[in-house]
C-alpha cells in the first residue's frame, strides 16, 4: 500500500502524538519515498516546532 503525501503526513502526526519522548526512529527507503514528510509529521505530532531537514544522508538529529 502506498499513501499519498497528505495521508502519510496525517499518519505520521498520529505516530508522533502517541510515542513517548525521547524516541529514536529509523527510516529507510529510496529517495522520494516520503521519509522527510513522515519524519516532519512525526516530529510535529510529538511537539517539535524547530525546522527539520531531510533525514536522508544523516546519522542522527536531536530535537527539543
PDB file of C-alpha atoms in Angstrom, residues 3-64:
ATOM      1  CA  UNK A   3      -0.024   6.545   0.788  1.00  0.00           C
ATOM      2  CA  UNK A   4      -0.307   9.958  -0.825  1.00  0.00           C
ATOM      3  CA  UNK A   5       1.630  12.783   0.858  1.00  0.00           C
ATOM      4  CA  UNK A   6      -1.339  14.134   2.842  1.00  0.00           C
ATOM      5  CA  UNK A   7      -2.259  10.673   4.164  1.00  0.00           C
ATOM      6  CA  UNK A   8       1.366   9.952   5.034  1.00  0.00           C
ATOM      7  CA  UNK A   9       1.574  13.242   6.950  1.00  0.00           C
ATOM      8  CA  UNK A  10      -1.615  12.503   8.904  1.00  0.00           C
ATOM      9  CA  UNK A  11      -0.353   9.019   9.746  1.00  0.00           C
ATOM     10  CA  UNK A  12       2.982  10.451  10.868  1.00  0.00           C
ATOM     11  CA  UNK A  13       1.314  13.030  13.111  1.00  0.00           C
ATOM     12  CA  UNK A  14      -0.710  10.277  14.793  1.00  0.00           C
ATOM     13  CA  UNK A  15       2.505   8.339  15.406  1.00  0.00           C
ATOM     14  CA  UNK A  16       4.119  11.449  16.885  1.00  0.00           C
ATOM     15  CA  UNK A  17       1.153  12.041  19.177  1.00  0.00           C
ATOM     16  CA  UNK A  18       1.347   8.521  20.596  1.00  0.00           C
ATOM     17  CA  UNK A  19       5.080   7.939  21.122  1.00  0.00           C
ATOM     18  CA  UNK A  20       6.751   8.600  24.439  1.00  0.00           C
ATOM     19  CA  UNK A  21       9.640  11.012  24.009  1.00  0.00           C
ATOM     20  CA  UNK A  22      12.531  10.838  23.744  1.00  0.00           C
ATOM     21  CA  UNK A  23      12.198   8.333  20.931  1.00  0.00           C
ATOM     22  CA  UNK A  24      14.592   7.050  18.297  1.00  0.00           C
ATOM     23  CA  UNK A  25      13.152   6.067  14.929  1.00  0.00           C
ATOM     24  CA  UNK A  26      14.985   4.708  11.920  1.00  0.00           C
ATOM     25  CA  UNK A  27      13.627   5.446   8.463  1.00  0.00           C
ATOM     26  CA  UNK A  28      14.708   3.574   5.386  1.00  0.00           C
ATOM     27  CA  UNK A  29      13.649   3.979   1.792  1.00  0.00           C
ATOM     28  CA  UNK A  30      14.584   5.153  -1.655  1.00  0.00           C
ATOM     29  CA  UNK A  31      14.929   8.838  -2.500  1.00  0.00           C
ATOM     30  CA  UNK A  32      11.451  10.280  -2.899  1.00  0.00           C
ATOM     31  CA  UNK A  33       9.804   7.574  -0.798  1.00  0.00           C
ATOM     32  CA  UNK A  34       8.439  10.109   1.720  1.00  0.00           C
ATOM     33  CA  UNK A  35      10.940   9.824   4.576  1.00  0.00           C
ATOM     34  CA  UNK A  36      11.149  13.606   5.038  1.00  0.00           C
ATOM     35  CA  UNK A  37       7.368  14.005   5.011  1.00  0.00           C
ATOM     36  CA  UNK A  38       6.995  11.206   7.539  1.00  0.00           C
ATOM     37  CA  UNK A  39       9.820  12.436   9.791  1.00  0.00           C
ATOM     38  CA  UNK A  40       8.459  16.001   9.854  1.00  0.00           C
ATOM     39  CA  UNK A  41       4.925  14.771  10.551  1.00  0.00           C
ATOM     40  CA  UNK A  42       6.076  12.549  13.408  1.00  0.00           C
ATOM     41  CA  UNK A  43       8.030  15.469  14.839  1.00  0.00           C
ATOM     42  CA  UNK A  44       5.044  17.790  14.515  1.00  0.00           C
ATOM     43  CA  UNK A  45       2.815  15.279  16.275  1.00  0.00           C
ATOM     44  CA  UNK A  46       5.398  14.916  19.048  1.00  0.00           C
ATOM     45  CA  UNK A  47       5.545  18.696  19.539  1.00  0.00           C
ATOM     46  CA  UNK A  48       8.701  19.605  17.621  1.00  0.00           C
ATOM     47  CA  UNK A  49       8.497  23.190  16.387  1.00  0.00           C
ATOM     48  CA  UNK A  50      12.065  23.503  15.024  1.00  0.00           C
ATOM     49  CA  UNK A  51      12.867  23.231  11.320  1.00  0.00           C
ATOM     50  CA  UNK A  52      13.518  19.614  10.382  1.00  0.00           C
ATOM     51  CA  UNK A  53      15.880  18.982   7.457  1.00  0.00           C
ATOM     52  CA  UNK A  54      15.680  15.856   5.348  1.00  0.00           C
ATOM     53  CA  UNK A  55      16.710  12.741   7.299  1.00  0.00           C
ATOM     54  CA  UNK A  56      18.460  11.316   4.228  1.00  0.00           C
ATOM     55  CA  UNK A  57      22.240  11.108   4.472  1.00  0.00           C
ATOM     56  CA  UNK A  58      22.271  11.995   8.188  1.00  0.00           C
ATOM     57  CA  UNK A  59      23.040   9.714  11.060  1.00  0.00           C
ATOM     58  CA  UNK A  60      21.252  11.491  13.898  1.00  0.00           C
ATOM     59  CA  UNK A  61      19.179  14.587  14.604  1.00  0.00           C
ATOM     60  CA  UNK A  62      18.068  15.633  18.100  1.00  0.00           C
ATOM     61  CA  UNK A  63      15.084  17.928  18.631  1.00  0.00           C
ATOM     62  CA  UNK A  64      13.924  19.545  21.888  1.00  0.00           C
TER      63      UNK A  64
END
